[in-house]
Coordinates of C-alpha atoms (C1' of nucleotides) in Angstrom, one line a residue:
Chain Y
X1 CA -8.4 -54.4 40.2
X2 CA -9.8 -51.8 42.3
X3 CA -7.9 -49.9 45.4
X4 CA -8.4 -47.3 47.5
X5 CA -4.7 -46.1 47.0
X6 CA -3.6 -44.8 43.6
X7 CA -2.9 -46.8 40.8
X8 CA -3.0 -45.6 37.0
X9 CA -2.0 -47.9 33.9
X10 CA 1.0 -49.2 33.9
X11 CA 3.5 -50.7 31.0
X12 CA 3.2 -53.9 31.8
X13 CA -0.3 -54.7 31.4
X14 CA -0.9 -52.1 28.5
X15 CA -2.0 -54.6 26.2
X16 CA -5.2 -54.4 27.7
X17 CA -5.6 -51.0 26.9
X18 CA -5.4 -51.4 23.4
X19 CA -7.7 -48.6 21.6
X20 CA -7.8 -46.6 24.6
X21 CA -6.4 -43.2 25.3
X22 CA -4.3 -43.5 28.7
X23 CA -1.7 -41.4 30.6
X24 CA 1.4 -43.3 32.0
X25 CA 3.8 -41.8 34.8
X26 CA 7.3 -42.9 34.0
X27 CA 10.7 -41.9 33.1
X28 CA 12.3 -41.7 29.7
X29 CA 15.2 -44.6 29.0
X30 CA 16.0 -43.2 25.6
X31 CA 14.9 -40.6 22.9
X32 CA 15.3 -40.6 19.1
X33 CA 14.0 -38.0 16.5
X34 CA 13.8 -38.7 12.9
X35 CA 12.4 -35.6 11.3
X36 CA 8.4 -35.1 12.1
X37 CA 8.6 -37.8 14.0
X38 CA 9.7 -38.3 18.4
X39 CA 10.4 -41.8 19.6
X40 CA 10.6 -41.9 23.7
X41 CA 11.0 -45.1 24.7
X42 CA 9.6 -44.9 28.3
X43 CA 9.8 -47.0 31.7
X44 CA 7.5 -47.0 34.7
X45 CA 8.9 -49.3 36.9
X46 CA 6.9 -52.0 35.3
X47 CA 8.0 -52.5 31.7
X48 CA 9.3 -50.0 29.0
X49 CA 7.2 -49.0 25.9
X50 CA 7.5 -46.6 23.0
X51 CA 5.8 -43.7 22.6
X52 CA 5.6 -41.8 18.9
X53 CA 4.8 -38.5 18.6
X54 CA 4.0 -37.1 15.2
X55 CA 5.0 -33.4 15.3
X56 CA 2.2 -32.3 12.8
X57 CA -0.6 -33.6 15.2
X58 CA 0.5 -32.1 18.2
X59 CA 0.9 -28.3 19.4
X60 CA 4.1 -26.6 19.2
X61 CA 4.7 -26.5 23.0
X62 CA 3.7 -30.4 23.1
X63 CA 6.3 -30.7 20.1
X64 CA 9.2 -29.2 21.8
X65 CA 7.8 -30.7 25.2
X66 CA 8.8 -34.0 23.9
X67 CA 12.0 -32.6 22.0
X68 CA 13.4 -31.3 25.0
X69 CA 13.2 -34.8 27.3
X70 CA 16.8 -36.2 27.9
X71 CA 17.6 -39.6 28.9
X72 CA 15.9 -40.4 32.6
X73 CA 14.1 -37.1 32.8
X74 CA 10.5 -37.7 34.4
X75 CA 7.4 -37.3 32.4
X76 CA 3.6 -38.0 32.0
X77 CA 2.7 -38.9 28.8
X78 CA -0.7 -39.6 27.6
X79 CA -1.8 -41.5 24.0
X80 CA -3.8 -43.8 22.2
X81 CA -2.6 -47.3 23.1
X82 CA -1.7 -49.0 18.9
X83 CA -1.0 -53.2 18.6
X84 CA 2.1 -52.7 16.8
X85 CA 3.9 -55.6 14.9
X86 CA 7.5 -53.5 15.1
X87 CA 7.5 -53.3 18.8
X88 CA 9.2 -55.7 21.0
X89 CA 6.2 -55.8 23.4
X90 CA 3.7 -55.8 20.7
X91 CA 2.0 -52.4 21.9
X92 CA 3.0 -48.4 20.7
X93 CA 1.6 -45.1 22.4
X94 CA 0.5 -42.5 20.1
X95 CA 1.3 -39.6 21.5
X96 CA -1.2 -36.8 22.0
X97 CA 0.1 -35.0 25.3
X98 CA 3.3 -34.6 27.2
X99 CA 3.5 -33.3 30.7
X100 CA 7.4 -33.0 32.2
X101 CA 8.0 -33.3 35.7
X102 CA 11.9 -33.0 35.5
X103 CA 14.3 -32.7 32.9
X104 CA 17.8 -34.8 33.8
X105 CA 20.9 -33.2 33.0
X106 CA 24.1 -35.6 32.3
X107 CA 22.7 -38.8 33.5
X108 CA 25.7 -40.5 33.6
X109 CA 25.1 -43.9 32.8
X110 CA 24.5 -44.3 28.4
X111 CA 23.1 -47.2 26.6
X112 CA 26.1 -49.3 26.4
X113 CA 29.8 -49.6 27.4
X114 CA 30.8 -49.2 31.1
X115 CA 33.3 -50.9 33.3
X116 CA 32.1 -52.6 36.5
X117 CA 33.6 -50.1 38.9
X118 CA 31.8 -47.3 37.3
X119 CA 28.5 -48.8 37.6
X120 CA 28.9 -50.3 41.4
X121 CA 29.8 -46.8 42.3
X122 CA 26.1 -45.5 40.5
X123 CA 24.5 -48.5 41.4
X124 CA 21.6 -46.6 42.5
X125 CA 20.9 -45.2 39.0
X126 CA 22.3 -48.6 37.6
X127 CA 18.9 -50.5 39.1
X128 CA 17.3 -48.4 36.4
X129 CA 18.8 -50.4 33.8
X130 CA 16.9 -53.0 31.4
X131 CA 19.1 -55.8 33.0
X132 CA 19.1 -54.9 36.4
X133 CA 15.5 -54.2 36.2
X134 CA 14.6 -57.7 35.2
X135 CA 16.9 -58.8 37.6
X136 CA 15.4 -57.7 40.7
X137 CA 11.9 -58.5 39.3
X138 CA 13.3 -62.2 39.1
X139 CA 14.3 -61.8 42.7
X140 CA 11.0 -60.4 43.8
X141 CA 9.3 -63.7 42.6
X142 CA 11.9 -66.0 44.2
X143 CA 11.2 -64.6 47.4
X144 CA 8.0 -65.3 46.8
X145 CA 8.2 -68.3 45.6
X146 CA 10.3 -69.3 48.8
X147 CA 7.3 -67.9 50.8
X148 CA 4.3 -69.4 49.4
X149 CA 6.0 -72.6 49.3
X150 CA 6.6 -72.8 53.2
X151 CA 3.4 -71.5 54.0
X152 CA 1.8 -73.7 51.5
X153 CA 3.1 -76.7 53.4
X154 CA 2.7 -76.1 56.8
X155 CA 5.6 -73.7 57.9
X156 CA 5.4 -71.0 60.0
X157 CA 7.4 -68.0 59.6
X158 CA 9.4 -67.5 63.1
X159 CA 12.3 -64.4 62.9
X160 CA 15.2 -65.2 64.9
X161 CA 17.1 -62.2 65.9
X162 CA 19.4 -60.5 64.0
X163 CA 21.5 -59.1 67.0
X164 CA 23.5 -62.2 69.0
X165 CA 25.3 -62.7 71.4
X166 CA 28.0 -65.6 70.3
X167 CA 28.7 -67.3 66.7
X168 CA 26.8 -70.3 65.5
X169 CA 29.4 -71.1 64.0
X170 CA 33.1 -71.4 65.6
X171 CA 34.6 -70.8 62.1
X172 CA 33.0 -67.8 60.3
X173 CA 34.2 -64.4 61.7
X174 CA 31.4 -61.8 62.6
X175 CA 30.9 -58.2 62.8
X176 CA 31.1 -57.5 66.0
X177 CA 28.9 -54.2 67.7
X178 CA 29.0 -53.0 71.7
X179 CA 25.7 -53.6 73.0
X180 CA 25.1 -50.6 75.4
X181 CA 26.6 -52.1 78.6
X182 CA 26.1 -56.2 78.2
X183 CA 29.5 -56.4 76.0
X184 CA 30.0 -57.0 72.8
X185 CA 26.9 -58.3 70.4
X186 CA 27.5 -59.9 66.8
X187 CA 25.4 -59.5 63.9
X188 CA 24.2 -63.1 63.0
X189 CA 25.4 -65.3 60.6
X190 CA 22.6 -67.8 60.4
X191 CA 19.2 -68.3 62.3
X192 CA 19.6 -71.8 63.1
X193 CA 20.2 -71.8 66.4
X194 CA 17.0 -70.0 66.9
X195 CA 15.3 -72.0 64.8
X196 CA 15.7 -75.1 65.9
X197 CA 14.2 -73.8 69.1
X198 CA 11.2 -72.7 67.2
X199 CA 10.7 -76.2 65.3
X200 CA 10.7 -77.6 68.9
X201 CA 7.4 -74.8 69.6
X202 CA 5.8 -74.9 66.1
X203 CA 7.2 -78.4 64.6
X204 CA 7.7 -77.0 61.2
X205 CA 9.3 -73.1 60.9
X206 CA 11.3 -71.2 58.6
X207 CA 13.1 -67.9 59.0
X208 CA 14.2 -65.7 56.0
X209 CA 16.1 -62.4 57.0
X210 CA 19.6 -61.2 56.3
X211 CA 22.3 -62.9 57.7
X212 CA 26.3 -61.1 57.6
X213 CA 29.6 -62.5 57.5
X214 CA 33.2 -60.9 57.7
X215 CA 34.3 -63.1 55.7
X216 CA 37.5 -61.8 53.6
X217 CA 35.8 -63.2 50.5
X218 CA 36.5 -61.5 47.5
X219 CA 34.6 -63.7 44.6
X220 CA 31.5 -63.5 42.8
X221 CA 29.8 -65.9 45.0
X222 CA 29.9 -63.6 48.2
X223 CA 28.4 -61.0 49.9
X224 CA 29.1 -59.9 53.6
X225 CA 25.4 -59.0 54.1
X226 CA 22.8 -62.0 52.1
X227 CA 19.3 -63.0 52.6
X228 CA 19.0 -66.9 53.6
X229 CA 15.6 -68.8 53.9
X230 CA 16.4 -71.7 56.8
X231 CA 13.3 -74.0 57.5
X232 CA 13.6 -76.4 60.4
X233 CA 11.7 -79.0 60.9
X234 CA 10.8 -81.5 64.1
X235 CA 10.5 -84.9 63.6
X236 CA 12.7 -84.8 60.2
X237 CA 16.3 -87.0 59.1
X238 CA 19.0 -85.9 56.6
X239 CA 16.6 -87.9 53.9
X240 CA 13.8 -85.6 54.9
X241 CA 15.5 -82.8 54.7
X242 CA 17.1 -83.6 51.4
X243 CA 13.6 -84.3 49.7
X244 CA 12.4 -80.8 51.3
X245 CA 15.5 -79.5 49.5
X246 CA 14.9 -80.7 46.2
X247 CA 10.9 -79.7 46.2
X248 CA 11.9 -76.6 47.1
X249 CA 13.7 -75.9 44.5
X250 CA 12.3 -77.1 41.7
X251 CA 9.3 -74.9 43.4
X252 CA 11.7 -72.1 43.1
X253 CA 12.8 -72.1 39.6
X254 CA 9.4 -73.6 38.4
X255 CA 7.4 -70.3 39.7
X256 CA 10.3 -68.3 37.8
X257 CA 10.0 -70.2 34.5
X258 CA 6.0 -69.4 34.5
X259 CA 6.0 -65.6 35.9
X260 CA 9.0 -64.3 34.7
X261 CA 9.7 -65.4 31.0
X262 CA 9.9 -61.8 30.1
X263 CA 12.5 -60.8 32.5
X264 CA 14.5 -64.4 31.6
X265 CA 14.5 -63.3 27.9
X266 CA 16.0 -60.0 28.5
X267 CA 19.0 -62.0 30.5
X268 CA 19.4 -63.5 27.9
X269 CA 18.9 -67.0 29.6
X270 CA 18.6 -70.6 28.3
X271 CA 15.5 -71.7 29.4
X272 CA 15.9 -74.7 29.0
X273 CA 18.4 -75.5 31.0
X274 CA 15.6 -74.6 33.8
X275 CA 13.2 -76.4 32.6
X276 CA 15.2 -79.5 33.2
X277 CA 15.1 -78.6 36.9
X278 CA 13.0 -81.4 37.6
X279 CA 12.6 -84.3 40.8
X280 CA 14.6 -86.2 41.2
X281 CA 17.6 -84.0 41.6
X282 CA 21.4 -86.2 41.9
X283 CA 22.3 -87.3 45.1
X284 CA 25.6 -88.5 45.7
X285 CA 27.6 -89.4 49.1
X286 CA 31.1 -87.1 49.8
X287 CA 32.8 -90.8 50.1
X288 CA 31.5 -91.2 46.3
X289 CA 32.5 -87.9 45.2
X290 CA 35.7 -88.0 46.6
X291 CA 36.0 -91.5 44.7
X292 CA 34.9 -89.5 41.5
X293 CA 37.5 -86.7 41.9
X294 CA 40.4 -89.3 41.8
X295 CA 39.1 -91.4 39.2
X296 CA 38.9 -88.9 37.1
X297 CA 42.0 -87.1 37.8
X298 CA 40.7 -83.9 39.7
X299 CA 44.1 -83.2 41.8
X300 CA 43.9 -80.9 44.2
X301 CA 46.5 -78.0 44.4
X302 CA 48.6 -78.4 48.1
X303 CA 51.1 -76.0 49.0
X304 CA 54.2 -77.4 50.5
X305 CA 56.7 -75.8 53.6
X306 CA 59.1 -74.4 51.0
X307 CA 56.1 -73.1 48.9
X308 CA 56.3 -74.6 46.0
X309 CA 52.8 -76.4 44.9
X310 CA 52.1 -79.9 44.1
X311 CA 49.4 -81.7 42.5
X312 CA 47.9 -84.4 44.7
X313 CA 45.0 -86.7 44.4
X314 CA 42.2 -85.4 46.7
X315 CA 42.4 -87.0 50.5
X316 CA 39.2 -88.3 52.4
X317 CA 38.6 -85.7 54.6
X318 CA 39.4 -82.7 52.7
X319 CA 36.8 -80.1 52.4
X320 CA 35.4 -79.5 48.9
X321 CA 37.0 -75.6 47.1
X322 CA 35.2 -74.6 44.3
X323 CA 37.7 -76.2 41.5
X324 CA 36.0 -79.6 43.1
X325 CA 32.4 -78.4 42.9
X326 CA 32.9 -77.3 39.6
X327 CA 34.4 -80.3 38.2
X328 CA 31.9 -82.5 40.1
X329 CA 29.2 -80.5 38.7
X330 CA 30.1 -80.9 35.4
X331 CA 28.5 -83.9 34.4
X332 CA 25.0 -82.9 35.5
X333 CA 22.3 -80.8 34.2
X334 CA 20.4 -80.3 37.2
X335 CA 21.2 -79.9 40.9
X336 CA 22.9 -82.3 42.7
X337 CA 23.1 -83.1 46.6
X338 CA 26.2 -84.4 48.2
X339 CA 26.0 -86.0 51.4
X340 CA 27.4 -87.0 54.7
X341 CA 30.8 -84.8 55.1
X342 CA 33.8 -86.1 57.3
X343 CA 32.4 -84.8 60.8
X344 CA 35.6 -82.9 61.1
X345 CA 34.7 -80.2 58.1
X346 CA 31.0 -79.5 59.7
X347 CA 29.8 -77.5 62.5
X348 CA 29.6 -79.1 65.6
X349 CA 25.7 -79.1 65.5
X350 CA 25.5 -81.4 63.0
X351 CA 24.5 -84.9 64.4
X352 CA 26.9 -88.2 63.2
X353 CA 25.9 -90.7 61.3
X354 CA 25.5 -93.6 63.4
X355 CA 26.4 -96.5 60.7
X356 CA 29.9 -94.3 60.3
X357 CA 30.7 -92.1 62.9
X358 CA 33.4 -90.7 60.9
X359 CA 31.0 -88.8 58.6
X360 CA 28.2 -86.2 59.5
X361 CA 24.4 -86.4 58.8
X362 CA 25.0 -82.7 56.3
X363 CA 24.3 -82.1 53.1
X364 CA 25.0 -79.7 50.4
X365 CA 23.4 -79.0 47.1
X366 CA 25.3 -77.8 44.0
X367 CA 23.7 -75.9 41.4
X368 CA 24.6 -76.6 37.5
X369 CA 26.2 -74.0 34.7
X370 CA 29.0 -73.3 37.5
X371 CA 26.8 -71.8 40.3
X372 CA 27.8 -73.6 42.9
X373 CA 26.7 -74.3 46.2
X374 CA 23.4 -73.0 47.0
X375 CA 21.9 -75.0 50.1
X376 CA 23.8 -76.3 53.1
X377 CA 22.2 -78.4 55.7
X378 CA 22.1 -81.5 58.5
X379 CA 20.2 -83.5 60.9
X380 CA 21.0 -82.2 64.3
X381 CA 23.0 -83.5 66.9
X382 CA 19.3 -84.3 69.5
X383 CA 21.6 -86.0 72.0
X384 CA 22.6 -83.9 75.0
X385 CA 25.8 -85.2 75.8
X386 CA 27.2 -85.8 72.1
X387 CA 26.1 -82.0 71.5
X388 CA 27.9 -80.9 74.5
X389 CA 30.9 -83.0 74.3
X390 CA 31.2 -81.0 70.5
X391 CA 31.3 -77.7 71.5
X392 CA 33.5 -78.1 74.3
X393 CA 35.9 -80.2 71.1
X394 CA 35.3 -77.6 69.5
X395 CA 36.3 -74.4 72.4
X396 CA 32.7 -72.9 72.8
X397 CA 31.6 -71.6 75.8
X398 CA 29.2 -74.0 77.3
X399 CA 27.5 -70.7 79.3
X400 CA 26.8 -69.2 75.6
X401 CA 25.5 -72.3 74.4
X402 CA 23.0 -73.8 78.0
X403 CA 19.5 -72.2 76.4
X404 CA 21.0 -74.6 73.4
X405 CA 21.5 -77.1 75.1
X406 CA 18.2 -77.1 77.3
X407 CA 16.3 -78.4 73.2
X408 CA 18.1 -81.5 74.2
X409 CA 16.9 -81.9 78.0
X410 CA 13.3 -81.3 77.5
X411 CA 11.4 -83.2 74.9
X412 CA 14.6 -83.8 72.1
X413 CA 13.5 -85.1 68.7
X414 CA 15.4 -85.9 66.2
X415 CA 14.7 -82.6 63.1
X416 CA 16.8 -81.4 60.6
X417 CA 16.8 -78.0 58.5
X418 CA 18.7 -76.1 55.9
X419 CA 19.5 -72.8 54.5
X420 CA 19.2 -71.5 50.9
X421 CA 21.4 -68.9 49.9
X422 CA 19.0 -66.2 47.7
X423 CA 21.7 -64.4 46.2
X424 CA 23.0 -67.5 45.3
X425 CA 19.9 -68.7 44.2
X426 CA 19.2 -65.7 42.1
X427 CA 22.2 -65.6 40.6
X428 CA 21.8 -69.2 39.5
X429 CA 18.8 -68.4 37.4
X430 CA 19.0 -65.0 36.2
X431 CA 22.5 -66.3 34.7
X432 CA 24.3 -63.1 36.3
X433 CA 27.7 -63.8 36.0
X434 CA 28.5 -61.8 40.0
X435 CA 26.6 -61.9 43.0
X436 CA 26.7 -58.3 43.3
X437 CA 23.9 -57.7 40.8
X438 CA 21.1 -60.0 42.4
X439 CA 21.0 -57.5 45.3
X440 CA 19.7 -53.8 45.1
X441 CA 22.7 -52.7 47.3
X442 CA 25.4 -55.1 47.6
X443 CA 27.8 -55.3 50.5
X444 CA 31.5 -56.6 49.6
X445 CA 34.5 -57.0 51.4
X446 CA 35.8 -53.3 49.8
X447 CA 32.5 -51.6 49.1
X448 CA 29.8 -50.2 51.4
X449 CA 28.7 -47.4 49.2
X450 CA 26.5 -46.4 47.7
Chain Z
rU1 C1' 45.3 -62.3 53.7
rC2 C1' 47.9 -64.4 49.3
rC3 C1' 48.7 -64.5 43.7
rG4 C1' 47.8 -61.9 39.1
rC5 C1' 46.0 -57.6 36.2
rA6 C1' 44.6 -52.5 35.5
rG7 C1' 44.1 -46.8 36.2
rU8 C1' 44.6 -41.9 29.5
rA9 C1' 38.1 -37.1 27.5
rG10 C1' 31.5 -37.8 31.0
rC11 C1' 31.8 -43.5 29.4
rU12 C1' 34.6 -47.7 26.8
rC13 C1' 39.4 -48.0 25.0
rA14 C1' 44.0 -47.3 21.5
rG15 C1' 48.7 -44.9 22.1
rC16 C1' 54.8 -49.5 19.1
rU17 C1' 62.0 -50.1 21.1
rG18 C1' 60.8 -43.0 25.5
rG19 C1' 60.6 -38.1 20.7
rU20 C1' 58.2 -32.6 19.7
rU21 C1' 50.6 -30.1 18.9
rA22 C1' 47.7 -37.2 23.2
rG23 C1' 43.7 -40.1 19.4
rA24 C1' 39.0 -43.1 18.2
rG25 C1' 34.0 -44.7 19.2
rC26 C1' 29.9 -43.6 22.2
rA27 C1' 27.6 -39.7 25.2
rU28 C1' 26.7 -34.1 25.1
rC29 C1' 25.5 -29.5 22.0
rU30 C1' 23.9 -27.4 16.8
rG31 C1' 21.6 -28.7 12.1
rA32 C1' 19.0 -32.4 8.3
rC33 C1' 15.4 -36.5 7.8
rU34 C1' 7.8 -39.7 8.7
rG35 C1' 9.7 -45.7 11.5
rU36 C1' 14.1 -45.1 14.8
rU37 C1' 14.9 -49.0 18.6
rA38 C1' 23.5 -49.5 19.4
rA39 C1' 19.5 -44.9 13.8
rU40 C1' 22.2 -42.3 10.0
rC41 C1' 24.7 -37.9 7.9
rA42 C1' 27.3 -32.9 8.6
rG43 C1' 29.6 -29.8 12.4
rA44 C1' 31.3 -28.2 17.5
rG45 C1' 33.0 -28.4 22.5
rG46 C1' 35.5 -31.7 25.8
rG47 C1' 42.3 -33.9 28.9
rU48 C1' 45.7 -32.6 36.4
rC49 C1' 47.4 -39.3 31.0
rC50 C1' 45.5 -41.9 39.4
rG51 C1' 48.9 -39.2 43.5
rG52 C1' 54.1 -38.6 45.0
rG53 C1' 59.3 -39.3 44.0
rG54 C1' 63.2 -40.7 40.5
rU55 C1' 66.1 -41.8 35.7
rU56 C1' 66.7 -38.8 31.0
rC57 C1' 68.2 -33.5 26.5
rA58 C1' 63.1 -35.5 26.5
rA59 C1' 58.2 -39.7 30.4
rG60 C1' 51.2 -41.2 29.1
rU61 C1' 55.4 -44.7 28.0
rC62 C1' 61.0 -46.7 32.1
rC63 C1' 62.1 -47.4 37.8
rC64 C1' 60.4 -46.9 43.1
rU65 C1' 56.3 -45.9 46.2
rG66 C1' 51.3 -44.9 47.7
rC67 C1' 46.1 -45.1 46.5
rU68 C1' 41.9 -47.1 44.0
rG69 C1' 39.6 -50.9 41.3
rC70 C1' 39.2 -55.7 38.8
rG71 C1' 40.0 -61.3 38.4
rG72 C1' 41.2 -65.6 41.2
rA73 C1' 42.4 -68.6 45.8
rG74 C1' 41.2 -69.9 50.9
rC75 C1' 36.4 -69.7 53.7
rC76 C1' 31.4 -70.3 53.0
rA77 C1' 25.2 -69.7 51.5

RNA sequence: UCCGCAGUAGCUCAGCUGGUUAGAGCAUCUGACUGUUAAUCAGAGGGUCCGGGGUUCAAGUCCCUGCUGCGGAGCCA
């Protein structure tokens, strides 16, 4: 590949170099000498690789050059690229010449052993890391993934703003900003809204930013600022939407399995387990799931007025907790969807099924291995006066919500949509075990730094 | 917000029913070694035991309080 920007080697494609006497720009991750001989295991942002230097064949100032490099101090170094059989990556640099940029002085994060605190509070050396590296690469390629799919099938990309000026959702709690002298402005919690009116311009959108929520969440499933992909889609029902679901994920963790295997063997993951993310996904109605729970003895916890708690079988209308998901989720090996929620537990956009008004056209989908939720979605409520007659149920302001409204008095279809959670996603694959390490910088309830 | 747990060397931790000079491994520095990859071996330096108050002849250890962090719940993607 030819540019007109710079580019030089890099580790990851250094197999192609083998023979061949090349300089790469990188960092050191660790250094070992054993006699004559300097191994600097070096990282470039692409991949890490060793580089032996044979004190004998170099000068003196190249010697003590390479003898002086300290964990993370930046270096040039330039060799003969070797197949070797002992290296993990298959490839060794003979080291002929060593140019440092910087030598580091007490880089504090070592090889091995640190507590979670200390490494959220250097999480901007901590991205360095083998692990975290190969996380964020996996993240990269879901993103992309997520992209190529949508514009692959006929999506548009519309942004919806990231500034609003009311919730989309009564329940979630915002952040709230003063927006110079029109009041108070909210930072958004989902595009939706906007997207909806964009399906009804471009018939098939999707809009991927971040999203915030001050939620007092504290558990390794959330984030107060998270990246969400939300297509919408005119024209669409609930059974749609579910089968856009399911293709999109498989999509997802397809693309991983075939660009990433590096990165998944690093985490350490089971492959296998994503291999077997395959169409048909499991599809089950909340009615049927709530009929699983008690047959199989899943109580749910209920605190009573003196505040003692007792066990109790789960009650139709109940919203799921995560003890629920879990234990549903335990008998399958891929995702499954779970559909049509009591109306009561949903947002008011959500449009009711008309063979059971009781019940909501939504839809979730549960990952396996304990991830949990990572998609929520509905058909819409496309009738003016249902829509309406919900968000004054539900205490809305009616003024906040007319340009809402006005998709169901000119040209209303019926369309459905959904949004995917990436952290979520990413966590799901990459097998981290917290939400906080699928993000460069995460924002939690009690940390905003670094 | 609620429930539970923790804070001792740069890092990860041990430190018994309170007892006299607070320990280990890793990291760092010095030295040895031509195949290390959590290298090994020999040596060295490194401490406001989270802050404040209290009990006691004596507190890292017990009590009160504050701060910080972790795990979980609810809510959700």
């Amino acid at each position: 590949m030819s540019s007109r920007y710079k580019s030089f080697v890099s580790v990851e494609n250094l197999d192609a170099h083998v023979g061949q006497e090349v300089t790469l720009n990188g960092w050191v991750y660790d250094k070992t000498e054993k006699g004559k001989l300097v191994f600097i295991k070096l990282r470039d942002g692409s991949g890490t690789v060793q580089c032996v230097l044979f004190k004998p064949n170099v000068s003196e100032e190249i010697a003590s050059a390479a003898q002086s490099l300290t964990q993370e101090s930046s270096v040039s170094i330039t060799g003969t690229v070797r197949k070797e059989e002992r290296s993990p990556t298959g490839v060794e640099l003979d080291v002929t010449n060593v140019t440092v940029w910087q030598i580091s002085r007490d880089y504090p994060i070592s090889p091995k052993d640190h507590g979670v605190e200390f490494l959220m509070e250097h999480r901007h050396l901590w991205l360095r890391s083998a692990r975290q590296h190969a996380i964020m690469r996996v993240r990269s390629v879901v993103v992309k993934a997520i992209r190529d799919f949508f514009d692959g099938n006929g999506f548009r990309l519309m942004d919806s703003p990231i500034f609003t000026p009311n919730a989309c959702e009564g329940t979630s709690t915002l952040f709230e900003t003063q927006y110079f002298d029109l009041g108070k402005a909210y930072l958004t919690q989902s595009g939706q809204l906007y997207a909806e009116a964009s399906a009804m311009a471009l018939g098939k959108v999707y809009t991927f930013g971040p999203t915030f929520r001050a939620e007092k969440s504290k558990t390794r499933r959330h984030l107060t600022e998270f990246w969400m992909v939300e297509p919408e889609m005119a024209y669409f029902d609930l059974n749609d939407d579910m089968d856009l679901a399911e293709d999109l994920v498989e999509y997802i963790v397809q693309c991983v399995l075939k660009s990433s295997p590096k990165e998944l063997a690093v985490l350490g993951r089971d492959v296998s387990k994503l291999e077997a993310v395959r169409r048909p996904f499991y599809r089950m109605s909340y009615t049927e799931a709530v009929e699983w729970l008690n047959k199989n003895d899943v109580k749910l916890n209920r605190k009573q007025s003196d505040g003692t708690e007792i066990q109790v079988d789960f009650p139709w209308g109940e919203d799921f907790g995560a003890p629920q998901e879990e234990a549903l989720m335990q008998q399958f090996d891929k995702p499954c969807i779970i559909h049509r929620y009591p109306t009561e537990v949903k947002a008011f956009y959500m449009k009711r099924d008309p063979a059971d008004v009781k019940v909501a056209l939504a839809m979730d989908m549960l990952a396996p291995e304990g991830a949990g939720e990572i998609i929520g979605g509905s058909q819409r409520e496309d009738d003016h006066d249902a829509l309406l007659q919900r968000i004054l149920h539900e205490n809305l302001s009616q003024q906040d919500f007319q340009w809402y409204l006005d998709l169901r008095k000119y040209g209303s279809v019926p369309h459905a949509g959904f949004g995917l959670g990436l952290e979520r996603t990413v966590k799901w694959i990459t097998g981290a075990d917290h939400i906080r390490e699928v993000i460069p910088f995460p924002r939690m309830i009690y940390r905003i730094m670094p």
